[in-house]
Coordinates of C-alpha atoms in Angstrom, one line a residue:
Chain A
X1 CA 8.9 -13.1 26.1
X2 CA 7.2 -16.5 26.8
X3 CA 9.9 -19.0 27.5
X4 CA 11.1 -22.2 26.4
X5 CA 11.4 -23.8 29.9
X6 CA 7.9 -22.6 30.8
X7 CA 6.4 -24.2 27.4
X8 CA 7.9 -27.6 28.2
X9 CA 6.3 -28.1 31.2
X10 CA 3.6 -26.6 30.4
X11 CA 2.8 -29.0 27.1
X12 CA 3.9 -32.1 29.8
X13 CA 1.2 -30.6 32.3
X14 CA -1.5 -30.6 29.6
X15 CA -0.4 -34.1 28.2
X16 CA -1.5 -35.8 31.8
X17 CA -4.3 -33.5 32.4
X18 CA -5.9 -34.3 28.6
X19 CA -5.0 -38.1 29.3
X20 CA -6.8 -38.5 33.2
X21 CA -9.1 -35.7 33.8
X22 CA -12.2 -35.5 31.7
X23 CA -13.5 -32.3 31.0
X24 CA -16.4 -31.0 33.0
X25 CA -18.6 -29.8 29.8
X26 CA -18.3 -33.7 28.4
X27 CA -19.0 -35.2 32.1
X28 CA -22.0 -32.6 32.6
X29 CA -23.5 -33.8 29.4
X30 CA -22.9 -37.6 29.9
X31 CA -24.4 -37.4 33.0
X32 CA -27.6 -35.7 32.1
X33 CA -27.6 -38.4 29.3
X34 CA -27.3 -41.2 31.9
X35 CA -30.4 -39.9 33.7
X36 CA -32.3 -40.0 30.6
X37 CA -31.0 -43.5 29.1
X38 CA -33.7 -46.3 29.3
X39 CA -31.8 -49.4 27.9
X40 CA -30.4 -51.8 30.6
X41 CA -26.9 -52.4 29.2
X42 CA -26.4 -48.8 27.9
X43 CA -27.2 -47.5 31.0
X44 CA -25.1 -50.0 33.1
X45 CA -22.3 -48.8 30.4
X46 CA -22.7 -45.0 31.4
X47 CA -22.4 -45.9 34.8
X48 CA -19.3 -47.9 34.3
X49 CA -17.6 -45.1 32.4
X50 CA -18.6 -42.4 35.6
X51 CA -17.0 -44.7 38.1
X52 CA -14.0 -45.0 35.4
X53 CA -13.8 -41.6 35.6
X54 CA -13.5 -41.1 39.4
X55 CA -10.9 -43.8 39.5
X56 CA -8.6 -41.9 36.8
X57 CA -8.7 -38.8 38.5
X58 CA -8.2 -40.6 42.1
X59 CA -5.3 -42.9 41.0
X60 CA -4.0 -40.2 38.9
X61 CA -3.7 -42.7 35.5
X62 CA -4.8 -42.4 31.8
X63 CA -8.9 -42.9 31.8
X64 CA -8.1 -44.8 28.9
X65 CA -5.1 -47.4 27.8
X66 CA -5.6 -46.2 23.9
X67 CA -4.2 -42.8 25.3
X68 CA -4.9 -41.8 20.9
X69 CA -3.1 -39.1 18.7
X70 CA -1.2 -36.9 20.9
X71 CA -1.5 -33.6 18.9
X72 CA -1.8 -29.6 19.3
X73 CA -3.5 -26.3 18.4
X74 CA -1.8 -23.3 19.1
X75 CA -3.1 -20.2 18.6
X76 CA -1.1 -17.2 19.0
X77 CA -1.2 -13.8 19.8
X78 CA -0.4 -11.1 17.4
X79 CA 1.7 -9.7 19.6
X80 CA 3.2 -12.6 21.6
X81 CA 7.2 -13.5 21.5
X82 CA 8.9 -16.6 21.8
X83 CA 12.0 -17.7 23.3
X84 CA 13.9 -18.9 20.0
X85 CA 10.8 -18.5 17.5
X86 CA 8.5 -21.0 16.4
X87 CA 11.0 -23.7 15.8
X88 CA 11.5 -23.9 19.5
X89 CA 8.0 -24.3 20.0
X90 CA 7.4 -26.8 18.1
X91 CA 10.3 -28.5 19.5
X92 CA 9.0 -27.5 23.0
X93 CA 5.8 -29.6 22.0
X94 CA 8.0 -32.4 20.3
X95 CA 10.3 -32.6 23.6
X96 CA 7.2 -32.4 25.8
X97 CA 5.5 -35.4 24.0
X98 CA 8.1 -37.9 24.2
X99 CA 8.8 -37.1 28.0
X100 CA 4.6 -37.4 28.7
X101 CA 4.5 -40.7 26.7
X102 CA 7.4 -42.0 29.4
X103 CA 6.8 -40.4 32.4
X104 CA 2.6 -40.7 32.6
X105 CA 2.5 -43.0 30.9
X106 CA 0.9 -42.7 27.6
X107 CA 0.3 -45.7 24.8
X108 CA 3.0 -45.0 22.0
X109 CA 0.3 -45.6 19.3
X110 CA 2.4 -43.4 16.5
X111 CA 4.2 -46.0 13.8
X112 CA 5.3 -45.5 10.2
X113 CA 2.4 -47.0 8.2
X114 CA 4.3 -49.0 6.1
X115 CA 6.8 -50.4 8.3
X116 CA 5.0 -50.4 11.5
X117 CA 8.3 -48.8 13.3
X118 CA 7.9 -46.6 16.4
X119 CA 9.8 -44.6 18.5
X120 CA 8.0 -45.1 21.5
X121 CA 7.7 -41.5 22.3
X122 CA 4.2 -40.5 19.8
X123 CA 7.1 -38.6 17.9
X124 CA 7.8 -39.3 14.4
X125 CA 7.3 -38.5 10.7
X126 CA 4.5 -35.8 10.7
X127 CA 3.6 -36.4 14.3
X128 CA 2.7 -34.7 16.4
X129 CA 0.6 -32.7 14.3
X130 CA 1.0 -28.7 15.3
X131 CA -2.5 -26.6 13.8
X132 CA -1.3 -23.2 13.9
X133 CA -3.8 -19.7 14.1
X134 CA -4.1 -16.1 15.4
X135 CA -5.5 -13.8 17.7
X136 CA -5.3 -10.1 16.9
X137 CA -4.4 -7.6 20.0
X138 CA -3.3 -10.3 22.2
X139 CA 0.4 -11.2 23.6
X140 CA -0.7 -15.0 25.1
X141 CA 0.1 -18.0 23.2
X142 CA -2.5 -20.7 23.3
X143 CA -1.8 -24.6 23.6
X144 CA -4.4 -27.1 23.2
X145 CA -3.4 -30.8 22.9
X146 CA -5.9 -33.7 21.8
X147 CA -5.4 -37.2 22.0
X148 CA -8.0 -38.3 19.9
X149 CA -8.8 -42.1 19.0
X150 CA -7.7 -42.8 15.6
X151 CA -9.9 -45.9 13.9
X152 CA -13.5 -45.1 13.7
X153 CA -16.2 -42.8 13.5
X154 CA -14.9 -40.4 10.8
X155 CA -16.0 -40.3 7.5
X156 CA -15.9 -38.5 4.0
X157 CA -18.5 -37.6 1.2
X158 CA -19.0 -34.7 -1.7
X159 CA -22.5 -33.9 -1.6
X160 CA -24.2 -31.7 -3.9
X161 CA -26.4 -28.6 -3.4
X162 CA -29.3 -30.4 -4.7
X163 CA -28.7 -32.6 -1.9
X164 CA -29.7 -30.3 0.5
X165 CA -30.5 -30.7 4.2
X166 CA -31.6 -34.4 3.1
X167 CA -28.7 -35.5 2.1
X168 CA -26.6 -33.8 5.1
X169 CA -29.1 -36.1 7.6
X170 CA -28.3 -39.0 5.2
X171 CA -24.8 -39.2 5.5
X172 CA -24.9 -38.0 9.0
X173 CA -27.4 -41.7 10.1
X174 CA -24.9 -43.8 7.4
X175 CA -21.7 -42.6 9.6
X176 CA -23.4 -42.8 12.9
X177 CA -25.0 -46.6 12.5
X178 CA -22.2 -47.9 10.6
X179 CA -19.9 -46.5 13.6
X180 CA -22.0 -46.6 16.2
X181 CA -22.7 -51.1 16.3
X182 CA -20.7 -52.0 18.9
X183 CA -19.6 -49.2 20.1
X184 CA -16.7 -48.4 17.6
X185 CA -17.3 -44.7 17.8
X186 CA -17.2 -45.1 21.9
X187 CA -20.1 -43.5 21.7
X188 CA -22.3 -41.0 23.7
X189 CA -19.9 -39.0 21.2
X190 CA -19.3 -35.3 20.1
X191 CA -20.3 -35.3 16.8
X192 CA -18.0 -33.0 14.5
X193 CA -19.3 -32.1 11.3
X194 CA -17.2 -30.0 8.5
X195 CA -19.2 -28.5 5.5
X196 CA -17.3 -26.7 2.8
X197 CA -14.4 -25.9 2.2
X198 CA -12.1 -27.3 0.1
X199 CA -11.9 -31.4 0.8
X200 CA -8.9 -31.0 3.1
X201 CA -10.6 -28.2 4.9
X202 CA -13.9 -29.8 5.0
X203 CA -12.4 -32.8 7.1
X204 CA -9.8 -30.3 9.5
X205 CA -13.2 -28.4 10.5
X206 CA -15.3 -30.9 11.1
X207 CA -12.4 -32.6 13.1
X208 CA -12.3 -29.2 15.1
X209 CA -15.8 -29.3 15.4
X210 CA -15.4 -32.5 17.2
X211 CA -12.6 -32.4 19.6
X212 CA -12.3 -28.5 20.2
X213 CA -15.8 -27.0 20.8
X214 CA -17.4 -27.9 24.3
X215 CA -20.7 -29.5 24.9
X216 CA -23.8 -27.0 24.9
X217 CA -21.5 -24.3 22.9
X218 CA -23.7 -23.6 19.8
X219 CA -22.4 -22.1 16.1
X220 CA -23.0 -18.2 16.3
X221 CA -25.1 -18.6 12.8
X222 CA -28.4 -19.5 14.6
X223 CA -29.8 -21.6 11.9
X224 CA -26.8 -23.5 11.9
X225 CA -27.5 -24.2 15.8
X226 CA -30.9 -25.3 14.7
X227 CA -29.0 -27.2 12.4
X228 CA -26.9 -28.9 15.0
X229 CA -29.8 -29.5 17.6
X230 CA -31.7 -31.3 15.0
X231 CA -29.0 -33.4 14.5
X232 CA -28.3 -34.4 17.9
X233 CA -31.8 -35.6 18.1
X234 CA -31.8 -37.1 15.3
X235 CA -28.7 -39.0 16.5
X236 CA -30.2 -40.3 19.8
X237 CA -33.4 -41.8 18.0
X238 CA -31.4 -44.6 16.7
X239 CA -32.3 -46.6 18.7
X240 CA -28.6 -47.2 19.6
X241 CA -27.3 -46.4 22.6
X242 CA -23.5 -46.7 24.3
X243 CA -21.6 -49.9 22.9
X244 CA -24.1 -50.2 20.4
X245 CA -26.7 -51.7 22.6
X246 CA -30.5 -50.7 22.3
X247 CA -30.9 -47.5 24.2
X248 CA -30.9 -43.3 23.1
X249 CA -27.1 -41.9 24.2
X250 CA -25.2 -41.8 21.4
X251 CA -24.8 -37.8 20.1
X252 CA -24.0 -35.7 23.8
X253 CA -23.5 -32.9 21.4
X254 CA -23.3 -32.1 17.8
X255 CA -21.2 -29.4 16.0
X256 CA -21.1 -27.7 12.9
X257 CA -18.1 -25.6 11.4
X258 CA -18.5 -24.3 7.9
X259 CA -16.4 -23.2 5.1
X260 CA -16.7 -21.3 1.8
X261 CA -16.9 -24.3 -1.0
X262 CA -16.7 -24.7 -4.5
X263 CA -20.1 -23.5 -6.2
X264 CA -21.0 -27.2 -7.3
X265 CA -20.4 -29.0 -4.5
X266 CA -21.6 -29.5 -0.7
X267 CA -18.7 -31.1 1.1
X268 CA -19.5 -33.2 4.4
X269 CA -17.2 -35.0 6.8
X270 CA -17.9 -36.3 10.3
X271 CA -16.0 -36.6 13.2
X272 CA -16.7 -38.9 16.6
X273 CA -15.1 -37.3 19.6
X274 CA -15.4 -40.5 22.1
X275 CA -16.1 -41.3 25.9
X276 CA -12.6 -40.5 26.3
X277 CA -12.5 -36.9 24.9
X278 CA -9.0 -36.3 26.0
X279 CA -8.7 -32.1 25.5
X280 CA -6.8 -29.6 27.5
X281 CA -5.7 -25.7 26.9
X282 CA -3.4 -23.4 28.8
X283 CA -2.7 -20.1 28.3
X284 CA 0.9 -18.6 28.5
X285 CA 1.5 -14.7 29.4
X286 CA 4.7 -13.3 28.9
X287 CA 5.0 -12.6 32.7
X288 CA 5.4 -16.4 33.1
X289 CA 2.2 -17.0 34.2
X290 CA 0.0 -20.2 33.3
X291 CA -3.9 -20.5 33.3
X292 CA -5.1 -24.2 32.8
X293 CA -8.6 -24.6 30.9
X294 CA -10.9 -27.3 29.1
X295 CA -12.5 -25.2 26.6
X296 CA -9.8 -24.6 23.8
X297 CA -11.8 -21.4 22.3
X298 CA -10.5 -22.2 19.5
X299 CA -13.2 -20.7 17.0
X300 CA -13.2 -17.1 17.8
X301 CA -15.3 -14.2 15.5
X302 CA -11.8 -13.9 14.1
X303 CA -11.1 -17.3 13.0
X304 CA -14.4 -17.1 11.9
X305 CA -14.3 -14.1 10.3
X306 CA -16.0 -13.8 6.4
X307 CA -14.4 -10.2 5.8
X308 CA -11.7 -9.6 3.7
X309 CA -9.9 -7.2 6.1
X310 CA -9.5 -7.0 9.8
Chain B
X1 CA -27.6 -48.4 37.9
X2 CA -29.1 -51.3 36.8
X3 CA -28.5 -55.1 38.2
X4 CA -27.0 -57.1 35.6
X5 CA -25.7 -60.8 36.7
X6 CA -22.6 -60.5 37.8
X7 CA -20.2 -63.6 37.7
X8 CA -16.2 -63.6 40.1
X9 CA -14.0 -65.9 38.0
X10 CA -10.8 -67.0 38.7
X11 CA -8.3 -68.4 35.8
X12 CA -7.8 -70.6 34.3
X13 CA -11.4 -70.5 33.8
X14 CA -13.1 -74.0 33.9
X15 CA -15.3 -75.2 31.4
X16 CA -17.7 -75.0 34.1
X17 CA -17.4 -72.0 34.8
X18 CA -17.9 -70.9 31.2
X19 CA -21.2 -73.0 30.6
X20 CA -22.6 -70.8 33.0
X21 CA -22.1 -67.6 31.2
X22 CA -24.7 -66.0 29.3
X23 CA -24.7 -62.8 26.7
X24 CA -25.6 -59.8 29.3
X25 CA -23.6 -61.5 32.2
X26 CA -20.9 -59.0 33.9
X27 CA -18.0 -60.6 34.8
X28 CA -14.7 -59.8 37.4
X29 CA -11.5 -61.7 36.4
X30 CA -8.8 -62.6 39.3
X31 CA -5.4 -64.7 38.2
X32 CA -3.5 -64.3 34.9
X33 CA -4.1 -63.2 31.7
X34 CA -1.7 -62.7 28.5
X35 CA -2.1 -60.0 25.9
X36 CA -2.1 -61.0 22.3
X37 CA -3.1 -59.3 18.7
X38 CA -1.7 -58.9 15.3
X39 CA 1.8 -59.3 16.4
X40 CA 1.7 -61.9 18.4
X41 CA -0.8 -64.2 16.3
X42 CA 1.5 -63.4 13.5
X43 CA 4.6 -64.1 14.8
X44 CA 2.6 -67.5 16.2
X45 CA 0.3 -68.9 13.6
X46 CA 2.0 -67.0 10.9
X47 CA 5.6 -67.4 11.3
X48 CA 5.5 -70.7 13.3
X49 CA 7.1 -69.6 16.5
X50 CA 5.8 -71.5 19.4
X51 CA 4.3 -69.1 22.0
X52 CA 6.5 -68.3 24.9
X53 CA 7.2 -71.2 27.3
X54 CA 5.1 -71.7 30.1
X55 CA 2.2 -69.0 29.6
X56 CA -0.3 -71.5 28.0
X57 CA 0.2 -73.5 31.2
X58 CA -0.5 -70.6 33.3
X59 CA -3.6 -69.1 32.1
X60 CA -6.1 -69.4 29.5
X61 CA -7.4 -65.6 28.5
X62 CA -6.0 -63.6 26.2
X63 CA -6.9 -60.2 26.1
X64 CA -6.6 -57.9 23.2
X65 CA -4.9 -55.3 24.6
X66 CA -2.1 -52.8 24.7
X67 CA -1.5 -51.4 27.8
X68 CA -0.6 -47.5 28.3
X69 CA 3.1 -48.8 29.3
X70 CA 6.6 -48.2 30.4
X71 CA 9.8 -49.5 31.0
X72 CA 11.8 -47.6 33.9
X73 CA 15.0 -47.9 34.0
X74 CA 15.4 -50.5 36.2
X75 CA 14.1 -52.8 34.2
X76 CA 10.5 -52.8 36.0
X77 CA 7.1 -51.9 34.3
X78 CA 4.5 -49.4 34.8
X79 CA 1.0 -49.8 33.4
X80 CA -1.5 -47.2 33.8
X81 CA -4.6 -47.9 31.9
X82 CA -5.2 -51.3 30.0
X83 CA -8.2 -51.2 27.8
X84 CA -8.7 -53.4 24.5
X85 CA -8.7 -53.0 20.8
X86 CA -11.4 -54.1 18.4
X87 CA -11.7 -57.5 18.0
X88 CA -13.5 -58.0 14.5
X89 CA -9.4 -57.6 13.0
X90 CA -7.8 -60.7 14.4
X91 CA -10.9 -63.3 13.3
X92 CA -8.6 -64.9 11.0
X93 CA -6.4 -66.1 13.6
X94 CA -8.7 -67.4 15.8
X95 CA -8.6 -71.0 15.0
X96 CA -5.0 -71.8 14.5
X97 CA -4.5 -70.0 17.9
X98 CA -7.0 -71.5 19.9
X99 CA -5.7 -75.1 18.4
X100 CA -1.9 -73.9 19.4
X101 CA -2.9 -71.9 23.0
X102 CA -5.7 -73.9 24.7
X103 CA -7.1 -70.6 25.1
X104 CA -10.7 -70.8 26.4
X105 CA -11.7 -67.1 26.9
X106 CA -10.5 -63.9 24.5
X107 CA -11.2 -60.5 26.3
X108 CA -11.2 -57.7 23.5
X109 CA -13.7 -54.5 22.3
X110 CA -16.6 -55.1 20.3
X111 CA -17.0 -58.7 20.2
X112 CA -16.6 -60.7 16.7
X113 CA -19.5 -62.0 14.3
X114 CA -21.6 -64.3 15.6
X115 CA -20.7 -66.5 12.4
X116 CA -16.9 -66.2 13.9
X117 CA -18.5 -67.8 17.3
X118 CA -20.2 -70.6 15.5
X119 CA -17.7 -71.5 13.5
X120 CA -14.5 -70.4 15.7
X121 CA -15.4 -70.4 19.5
X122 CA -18.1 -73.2 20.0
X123 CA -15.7 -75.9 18.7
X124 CA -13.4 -74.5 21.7
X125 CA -15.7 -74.2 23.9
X126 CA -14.7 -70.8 24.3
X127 CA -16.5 -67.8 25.2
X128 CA -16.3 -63.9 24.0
X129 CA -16.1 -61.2 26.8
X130 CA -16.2 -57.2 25.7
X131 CA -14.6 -54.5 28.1
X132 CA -17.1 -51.8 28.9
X133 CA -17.6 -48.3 27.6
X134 CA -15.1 -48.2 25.8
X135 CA -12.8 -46.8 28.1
X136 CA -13.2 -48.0 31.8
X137 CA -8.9 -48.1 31.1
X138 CA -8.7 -46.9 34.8
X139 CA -10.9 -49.4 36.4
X140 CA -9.1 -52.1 34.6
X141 CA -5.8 -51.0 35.3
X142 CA -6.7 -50.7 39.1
X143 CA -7.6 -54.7 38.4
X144 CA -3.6 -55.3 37.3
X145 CA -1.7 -56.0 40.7
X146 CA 1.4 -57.0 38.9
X147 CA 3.5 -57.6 35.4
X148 CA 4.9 -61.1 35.6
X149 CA 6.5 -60.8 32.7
X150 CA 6.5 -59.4 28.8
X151 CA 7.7 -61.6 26.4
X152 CA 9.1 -60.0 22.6
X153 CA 9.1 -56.6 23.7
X154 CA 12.5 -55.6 21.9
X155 CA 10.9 -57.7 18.3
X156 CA 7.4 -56.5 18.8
X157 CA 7.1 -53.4 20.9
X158 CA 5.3 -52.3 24.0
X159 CA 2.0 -52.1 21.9
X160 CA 2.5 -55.5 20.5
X161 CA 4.4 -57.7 22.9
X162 CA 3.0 -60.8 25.1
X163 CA 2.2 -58.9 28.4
X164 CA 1.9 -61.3 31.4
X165 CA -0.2 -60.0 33.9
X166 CA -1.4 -60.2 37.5
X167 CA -5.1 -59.7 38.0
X168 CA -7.4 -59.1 40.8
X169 CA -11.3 -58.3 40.3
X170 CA -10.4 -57.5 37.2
X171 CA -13.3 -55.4 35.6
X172 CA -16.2 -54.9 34.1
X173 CA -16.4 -57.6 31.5
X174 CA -19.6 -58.1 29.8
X175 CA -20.2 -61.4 27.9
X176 CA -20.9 -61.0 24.3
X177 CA -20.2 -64.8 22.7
X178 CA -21.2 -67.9 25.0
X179 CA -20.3 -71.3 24.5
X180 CA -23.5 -71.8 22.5
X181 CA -22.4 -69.2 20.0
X182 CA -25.4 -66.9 20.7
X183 CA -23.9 -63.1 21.0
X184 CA -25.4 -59.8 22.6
X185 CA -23.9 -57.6 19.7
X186 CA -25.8 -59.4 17.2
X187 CA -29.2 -59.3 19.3
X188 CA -29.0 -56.3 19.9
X189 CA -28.1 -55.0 16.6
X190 CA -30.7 -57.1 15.2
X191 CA -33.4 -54.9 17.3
X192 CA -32.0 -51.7 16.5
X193 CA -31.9 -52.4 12.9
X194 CA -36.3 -52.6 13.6
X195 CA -36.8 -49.0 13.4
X196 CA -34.3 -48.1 10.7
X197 CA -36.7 -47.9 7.8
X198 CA -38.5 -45.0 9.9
X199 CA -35.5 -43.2 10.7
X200 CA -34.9 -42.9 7.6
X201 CA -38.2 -42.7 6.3
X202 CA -38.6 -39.3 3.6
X203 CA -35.2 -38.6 2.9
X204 CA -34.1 -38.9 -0.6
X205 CA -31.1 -40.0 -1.5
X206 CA -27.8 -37.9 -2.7
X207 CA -27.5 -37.4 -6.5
X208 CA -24.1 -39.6 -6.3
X209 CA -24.0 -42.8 -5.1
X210 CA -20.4 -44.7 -3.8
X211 CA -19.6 -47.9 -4.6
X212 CA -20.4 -49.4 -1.2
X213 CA -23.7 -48.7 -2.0
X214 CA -24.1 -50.9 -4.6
X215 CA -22.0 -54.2 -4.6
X216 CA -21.5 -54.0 -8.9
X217 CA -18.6 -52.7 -10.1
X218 CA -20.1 -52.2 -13.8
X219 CA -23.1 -50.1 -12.3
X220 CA -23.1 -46.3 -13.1
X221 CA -23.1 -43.9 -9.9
X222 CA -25.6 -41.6 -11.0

């Protein structure tokens, strides 16, 4: 039985660690960018953001004041137990927000969108969000929280088949320039891209894409890797570079995440995952015990999985 | 790392100090600065209250910003990170509040049009500076020493309220907008808008177009 106590703390612990500590995969990548950026200001930019990140970690404070979305993924196992179900967990998670928004602190971005009200706890109507999915033969839960930024960088279209690969690069360049001036996206960003699917679906995978795959993890369909590599290249030759000033770093990584669609239609959204990719994951045995991690494994050949049966 | 100019100001900033500046300049802020966006320009320029007493006297940057913030329960403040919002939204404020503020320098992300600096900040003689990244929201807050006080917090909430705020080396800045009205944004952009033709270059378009792509209404999408 995985507790309720243990589930608390644990969603508090990966609140703070998702809102200072930048993960290692995302740091890795912006660093190998930063040797390879020619543009003065871009590069004085990436260097900025690598001291930024030293000084969160050292003072132990959000590496960014828009602390975003506070949301989770859970993803549990077939045969895991809860302490009081699945409405205590998502209480756990509510509980654990509200405290982390106090206590580290975090911005309380979440309002009502009509009457601009908050709670100042990122708890309110539909918030936090809780994606929910399963692992067969497992007895772990899973928690991954993302703070993502909320205003830019994602967008939206129905392509058509007849589109093809064209199209895809299209709408990929329109969403990347019209984001990427001035920096909107915070940009170098991981690029999420959702195909398929119904529309809803189209825009949770790419979103997925973006905030919980690492950088240099490719799809398992190699010629949607080739896919994503040409489209990271084809996102640093721009000619825009972090903050929107002339220079290469703007896609660290680029994923893919597809879906079975309607047999018209070609779905696409993208998804910016910025210089503050705030992710963390933990995993909870029934013993008690707690393993921290970055990389939310969250696509798994089961989540994945085209069969009808199991 | 590359060696940009790099300017130490203390505030209020002079209107010497700000004919110096120059698009590309880095800049480290020591003094005071106030926070102000929607809610504060709107409560200000669109509701008519007069700003809070004093804090026009005391500094002259505003930063558009909501600090990751807390009230403990003796009445103190924590702030963690500060970073800033996007500037382009509160353009239509800018010249009632620079009439009613005196404000001489706005701090925010992503810099406004350069039109907005002709018309808006070179009849101030103000000046635009971006923060960096965007999220150097550590190394900012490292620059706060102290909250000297919030003003409308129970009417406008943490996000929104007037923060008052302490600063020492506060930074990196980088100036977009100078007194001249000529912005790094829009050079910048202006290159990098060069090789889109090529980038584009052999793909066709979808079968459906959006409006957004075409400016008339009465056009067909196909």
């Amino acid at each position: 039985m995985i507790s309720f106590d243990t589930t608390e703390k644990t969603a508090f612990k990966l609140m703070e660690k998702a809102g200072i500590e930048i993960p290692d995969d995302y740091l890795a990548g912006i660093k190998v960018m930063a040797n390879k950026e020619e543009g003065d200001l871009s590069s004085f930019v990436l260097g900025a953001m690598l001291e930024n990140w030293e000084a969160a970690k050292e003072d132990r404070r959000p590496m960014c004041a828009d602390t975003g979305l506070p949301r989770y993924y859970i993803k549990v196992g077939n045969e895991a137990k809860f302490e009081g179900g699945f409405v205590a967990l998502e209480r756990a998670l509510r509980e654990a927000t509200a405290r982390a928004t106090q206590e580290i602190p975090l911005r309380p971005n979440r309002v009502h969108p009509l009457w601009r009200n908050e709670h100042n706890n990122n708890v309110g109507l539909n918030a936090p969000e809780v994606e929910w999915s399963f692992e067969p033969d497992a007895d772990w839960i899973d928690i991954t929280t993302v703070h993502k930024g909320g205003l830019f960088g994602t967008d939206y279209r129905m392509l058509f088949p007849g589109d093809g690969i064209d199209g895809i690069k299209r709408f990929f360049l329109d969403t990347i320039i019209a984001f990427g001036k001035r920096g909107l996206a915070c940009q170098p960003a991981i690029v999420g891209i959702g195909l398929g699917g119904s529309k809803d679906t189209c825009m949770v995978l790419g979103k997925q894409a973006a905030c919980l795959r690492t950088v240099g993890d490719k799809n398992p369909d190699p010629k949607i890797a080739e896919l994503e590599a040409e489209l990271k290249e084809l996102g640093n030759k721009t000619g825009m570079g972090a903050m929107g000033f002339v220079g290469s770093s703007m896609v660290v990584d680029c994923h893919i995440e597809a879906g079975f669609t309607h047999t018209g239609g070609m779905p696409m959204s993208v998804h910016t995952f910025c210089l503050s990719s705030r992710r963390a994951t933990a995993r909870l045995h029934p013993d008690g015990s707690v393993e921290y991690r970055t990389d939310p494994q969250w696509f798994t050949p089961y989540s994945r999985r085209e069969t009808v049966s199991w | 790392m590359v060696n940009l100019k790099t300017v130490h100001l203390t505030t209020p900033v002079s209107d010497e100090d700000l004919a110096d500046l120059e698009p590309g300049n880095i800049v480290y802020l020591s003094g005071v600065i106030y926070t102000g966006r929607e809610g504060v320009y709107q409560r200000v320029v669109g509701e008519g209250h007069p700003p809070p007493e004093g804090v026009m006297d005391l500094t002259n940057v505003n930063f558009h910003c909501s600090p990751a913030a807390s009230v403990n329960d003796d009445g103190s403040y924590t702030i963690g990170a500060v970073t800033a919002t996007a500037s382009f939204r509160f353009a239509k404020w800018m010249k009632d509040w620079f009439q009613i503020s005196g404000t001489k320098m706005i701090i925010g992300k992503g810099g406004m049009s350069k039109s907005d600096y002709e018309k808006l900040f070179v009849p101030q003689g103000a000046v635009y500076l971006s923060t960096v990244g965007y999220g150097t929201g550590a190394l900012l807050g490292r620059g706060i020493t102290k909250v000297r006080d919030v003003h409308w917090l129970d009417d406008l909430g943490i996000a929104q309220a007037m923060w008052v705020i302490e600063v020492e080396n506060f930074g990196p800045l980088i100036v977009d907008g100078d007194i001249h009205g000529n912005s790094l944004f829009d050079a910048n952009n202006r290159e990098i808008a060069k090789g889109f033709a090529k980038l584009y270059e052999g793909l066709k378009k979808p079968a459906l177009s959006r409006y957004g792509e075409t400016d008339d209404r009465s056009d067909e999408l196909i």
